[in-house]
Amino acid sequence: MTCPNRLSFCCNLFNLIDIANGLLVLGLRCVYNGTLVEAESEGRFAVSALICAVPVLRLLKLLRRFETFHLILKAFRMAMEALPVLLYILIIIVLVFASLLFTIEPRDNIASLPQ
């Protein structure tokens, strides 16, 4: 398969996971030829962390095949469109009730703003 737009190819999350997985495996093979036990015994924490990250990245590569995951992503994108309006309404409600509390409450209960 090919992608006519290189920028959209590079910005796609699934392609970034594939590239990171390939570079990680290639880098580990070039740098270190031992096992996880040998890396831990030698004190190479970075190598052992990278070896443990390979299976996680390989499982993340499978996300491309799950249609329900794409559906969830689409639902989150649609929910993000309404989020600014909800946050604006929340800020208005908080400010209104804070102003009412400050106006109604006696001044000796509120010594200063930080308290």
PDB file of C-alpha atoms in Angstrom:
ATOM      1  CA  MET A   1       0.000   0.000   0.000  1.00  0.00           C
ATOM      2  CA  THR A   2       1.100   3.536  -0.602  1.00  0.00           C
ATOM      3  CA  CYS A   3       0.129   6.907   0.776  1.00  0.00           C
ATOM      4  CA  PRO A   4       0.032   9.883  -1.596  1.00  0.00           C
ATOM      5  CA  ASN A   5       0.465  12.379   1.247  1.00  0.00           C
ATOM      6  CA  ARG A   6       3.723  11.865   3.143  1.00  0.00           C
ATOM      7  CA  LEU A   7       2.774  14.235   5.964  1.00  0.00           C
ATOM      8  CA  SER A   8      -0.419  12.325   6.760  1.00  0.00           C
ATOM      9  CA  PHE A   9       1.575   9.089   6.659  1.00  0.00           C
ATOM     10  CA  CYS A  10       4.114  10.422   9.160  1.00  0.00           C
ATOM     11  CA  CYS A  11       1.432  11.849  11.473  1.00  0.00           C
ATOM     12  CA  ASN A  12      -0.630   8.657  11.617  1.00  0.00           C
ATOM     13  CA  LEU A  13      -0.376   7.094  15.084  1.00  0.00           C
ATOM     14  CA  PHE A  14      -0.374   3.535  13.780  1.00  0.00           C
ATOM     15  CA  ASN A  15       2.515   4.231  11.416  1.00  0.00           C
ATOM     16  CA  LEU A  16       4.490   5.882  14.221  1.00  0.00           C
ATOM     17  CA  ILE A  17       4.010   2.756  16.360  1.00  0.00           C
ATOM     18  CA  ASP A  18       5.255   0.584  13.474  1.00  0.00           C
ATOM     19  CA  ILE A  19       8.308   2.788  12.931  1.00  0.00           C
ATOM     20  CA  ALA A  20       9.130   2.905  16.663  1.00  0.00           C
ATOM     21  CA  ASN A  21       8.832  -0.864  16.903  1.00  0.00           C
ATOM     22  CA  GLY A  22      11.097  -1.415  13.927  1.00  0.00           C
ATOM     23  CA  LEU A  23      13.732   1.029  15.138  1.00  0.00           C
ATOM     24  CA  LEU A  24      13.648  -0.393  18.653  1.00  0.00           C
ATOM     25  CA  VAL A  25      14.103  -3.988  17.518  1.00  0.00           C
ATOM     26  CA  LEU A  26      16.803  -3.030  15.016  1.00  0.00           C
ATOM     27  CA  GLY A  27      18.639  -0.936  17.592  1.00  0.00           C
ATOM     28  CA  LEU A  28      18.524  -3.695  20.182  1.00  0.00           C
ATOM     29  CA  ARG A  29      19.845  -6.242  17.709  1.00  0.00           C
ATOM     30  CA  CYS A  30      22.709  -3.937  16.705  1.00  0.00           C
ATOM     31  CA  VAL A  31      23.691  -2.866  20.217  1.00  0.00           C
ATOM     32  CA  TYR A  32      23.005  -5.881  22.393  1.00  0.00           C
ATOM     33  CA  ASN A  33      23.024  -9.565  21.542  1.00  0.00           C
ATOM     34  CA  GLY A  34      22.366 -10.954  25.037  1.00  0.00           C
ATOM     35  CA  THR A  35      19.252 -11.879  26.954  1.00  0.00           C
ATOM     36  CA  LEU A  36      17.201 -10.026  29.539  1.00  0.00           C
ATOM     37  CA  VAL A  37      18.798 -11.955  32.418  1.00  0.00           C
ATOM     38  CA  GLU A  38      22.282 -11.039  31.224  1.00  0.00           C
ATOM     39  CA  ALA A  39      21.304  -7.380  30.863  1.00  0.00           C
ATOM     40  CA  GLU A  40      19.934  -7.261  34.416  1.00  0.00           C
ATOM     41  CA  SER A  41      22.972  -9.019  35.867  1.00  0.00           C
ATOM     42  CA  GLU A  42      25.304  -6.571  34.089  1.00  0.00           C
ATOM     43  CA  GLY A  43      23.323  -3.606  35.420  1.00  0.00           C
ATOM     44  CA  ARG A  44      22.097  -2.379  32.039  1.00  0.00           C
ATOM     45  CA  PHE A  45      18.724  -1.004  33.046  1.00  0.00           C
ATOM     46  CA  ALA A  46      18.166   0.800  29.739  1.00  0.00           C
ATOM     47  CA  VAL A  47      18.674  -2.377  27.728  1.00  0.00           C
ATOM     48  CA  SER A  48      16.359  -4.406  29.951  1.00  0.00           C
ATOM     49  CA  ALA A  49      13.706  -1.665  29.755  1.00  0.00           C
ATOM     50  CA  LEU A  50      13.956  -1.672  25.969  1.00  0.00           C
ATOM     51  CA  ILE A  51      13.705  -5.450  25.820  1.00  0.00           C
ATOM     52  CA  CYS A  52      10.536  -5.251  27.922  1.00  0.00           C
ATOM     53  CA  ALA A  53       9.095  -2.537  25.655  1.00  0.00           C
ATOM     54  CA  VAL A  54       9.255  -4.686  22.514  1.00  0.00           C
ATOM     55  CA  PRO A  55       6.258  -6.932  23.358  1.00  0.00           C
ATOM     56  CA  VAL A  56       4.188  -3.895  24.318  1.00  0.00           C
ATOM     57  CA  LEU A  57       4.898  -2.217  20.995  1.00  0.00           C
ATOM     58  CA  ARG A  58       4.107  -5.421  19.137  1.00  0.00           C
ATOM     59  CA  LEU A  59       0.724  -5.587  20.867  1.00  0.00           C
ATOM     60  CA  LEU A  60       0.106  -1.933  20.013  1.00  0.00           C
ATOM     61  CA  LYS A  61       0.660  -2.816  16.355  1.00  0.00           C
ATOM     62  CA  LEU A  62      -2.444  -5.027  16.570  1.00  0.00           C
ATOM     63  CA  LEU A  63      -4.657  -2.014  17.354  1.00  0.00           C
ATOM     64  CA  ARG A  64      -4.768  -1.239  13.651  1.00  0.00           C
ATOM     65  CA  ARG A  65      -6.807  -4.408  13.048  1.00  0.00           C
ATOM     66  CA  PHE A  66      -9.530  -3.811  15.677  1.00  0.00           C
ATOM     67  CA  GLU A  67     -12.499  -1.956  14.218  1.00  0.00           C
ATOM     68  CA  THR A  68     -13.987  -1.340  17.665  1.00  0.00           C
ATOM     69  CA  PHE A  69     -10.842   0.581  18.626  1.00  0.00           C
ATOM     70  CA  HIS A  70     -11.352   2.814  15.594  1.00  0.00           C
ATOM     71  CA  LEU A  71     -14.947   3.316  16.691  1.00  0.00           C
ATOM     72  CA  ILE A  72     -13.840   4.359  20.183  1.00  0.00           C
ATOM     73  CA  LEU A  73     -11.311   6.800  18.726  1.00  0.00           C
ATOM     74  CA  LYS A  74     -14.013   8.326  16.553  1.00  0.00           C
ATOM     75  CA  ALA A  75     -16.310   8.688  19.585  1.00  0.00           C
ATOM     76  CA  PHE A  76     -13.562  10.460  21.536  1.00  0.00           C
ATOM     77  CA  ARG A  77     -12.928  12.837  18.629  1.00  0.00           C
ATOM     78  CA  MET A  78     -16.617  13.677  18.478  1.00  0.00           C
ATOM     79  CA  ALA A  79     -16.731  14.202  22.255  1.00  0.00           C
ATOM     80  CA  MET A  80     -13.736  16.523  22.076  1.00  0.00           C
ATOM     81  CA  GLU A  81     -15.732  18.875  19.843  1.00  0.00           C
ATOM     82  CA  ALA A  82     -18.257  19.487  22.630  1.00  0.00           C
ATOM     83  CA  LEU A  83     -15.704  19.695  25.438  1.00  0.00           C
ATOM     84  CA  PRO A  84     -14.867  23.439  25.174  1.00  0.00           C
ATOM     85  CA  VAL A  85     -18.527  24.382  25.570  1.00  0.00           C
ATOM     86  CA  LEU A  86     -18.892  22.143  28.619  1.00  0.00           C
ATOM     87  CA  LEU A  87     -15.758  23.575  30.208  1.00  0.00           C
ATOM     88  CA  TYR A  88     -16.992  27.121  29.561  1.00  0.00           C
ATOM     89  CA  ILE A  89     -20.313  26.357  31.266  1.00  0.00           C
ATOM     90  CA  LEU A  90     -18.482  24.723  34.191  1.00  0.00           C
ATOM     91  CA  ILE A  91     -16.307  27.819  34.661  1.00  0.00           C
ATOM     92  CA  ILE A  92     -19.366  30.085  34.607  1.00  0.00           C
ATOM     93  CA  ILE A  93     -21.140  27.932  37.218  1.00  0.00           C
ATOM     94  CA  VAL A  94     -18.088  27.879  39.494  1.00  0.00           C
ATOM     95  CA  LEU A  95     -17.597  31.645  39.252  1.00  0.00           C
ATOM     96  CA  VAL A  96     -21.276  32.395  39.898  1.00  0.00           C
ATOM     97  CA  PHE A  97     -21.445  30.238  43.010  1.00  0.00           C
ATOM     98  CA  ALA A  98     -18.079  31.475  44.289  1.00  0.00           C
ATOM     99  CA  SER A  99     -19.293  35.050  43.890  1.00  0.00           C
ATOM    100  CA  LEU A 100     -22.561  34.234  45.685  1.00  0.00           C
ATOM    101  CA  LEU A 101     -20.706  32.555  48.526  1.00  0.00           C
ATOM    102  CA  PHE A 102     -18.344  35.492  48.875  1.00  0.00           C
ATOM    103  CA  THR A 103     -21.251  37.967  48.846  1.00  0.00           C
ATOM    104  CA  ILE A 104     -23.505  36.102  51.279  1.00  0.00           C
ATOM    105  CA  GLU A 105     -20.861  34.873  53.747  1.00  0.00           C
ATOM    106  CA  PRO A 106     -19.946  37.258  56.595  1.00  0.00           C
ATOM    107  CA  ARG A 107     -16.549  38.923  56.205  1.00  0.00           C
ATOM    108  CA  ASP A 108     -15.166  37.586  59.506  1.00  0.00           C
ATOM    109  CA  ASN A 109     -15.472  34.005  58.145  1.00  0.00           C
ATOM    110  CA  ILE A 110     -13.270  34.921  55.168  1.00  0.00           C
ATOM    111  CA  ALA A 111     -10.169  36.602  56.594  1.00  0.00           C
ATOM    112  CA  SER A 112      -8.279  36.809  53.307  1.00  0.00           C
ATOM    113  CA  LEU A 113      -8.402  35.223  49.896  1.00  0.00           C
ATOM    114  CA  PRO A 114      -5.748  32.487  50.486  1.00  0.00           C
ATOM    115  CA  GLN A 115      -7.422  31.338  53.689  1.00  0.00           C
TER     116      GLN A 115
END
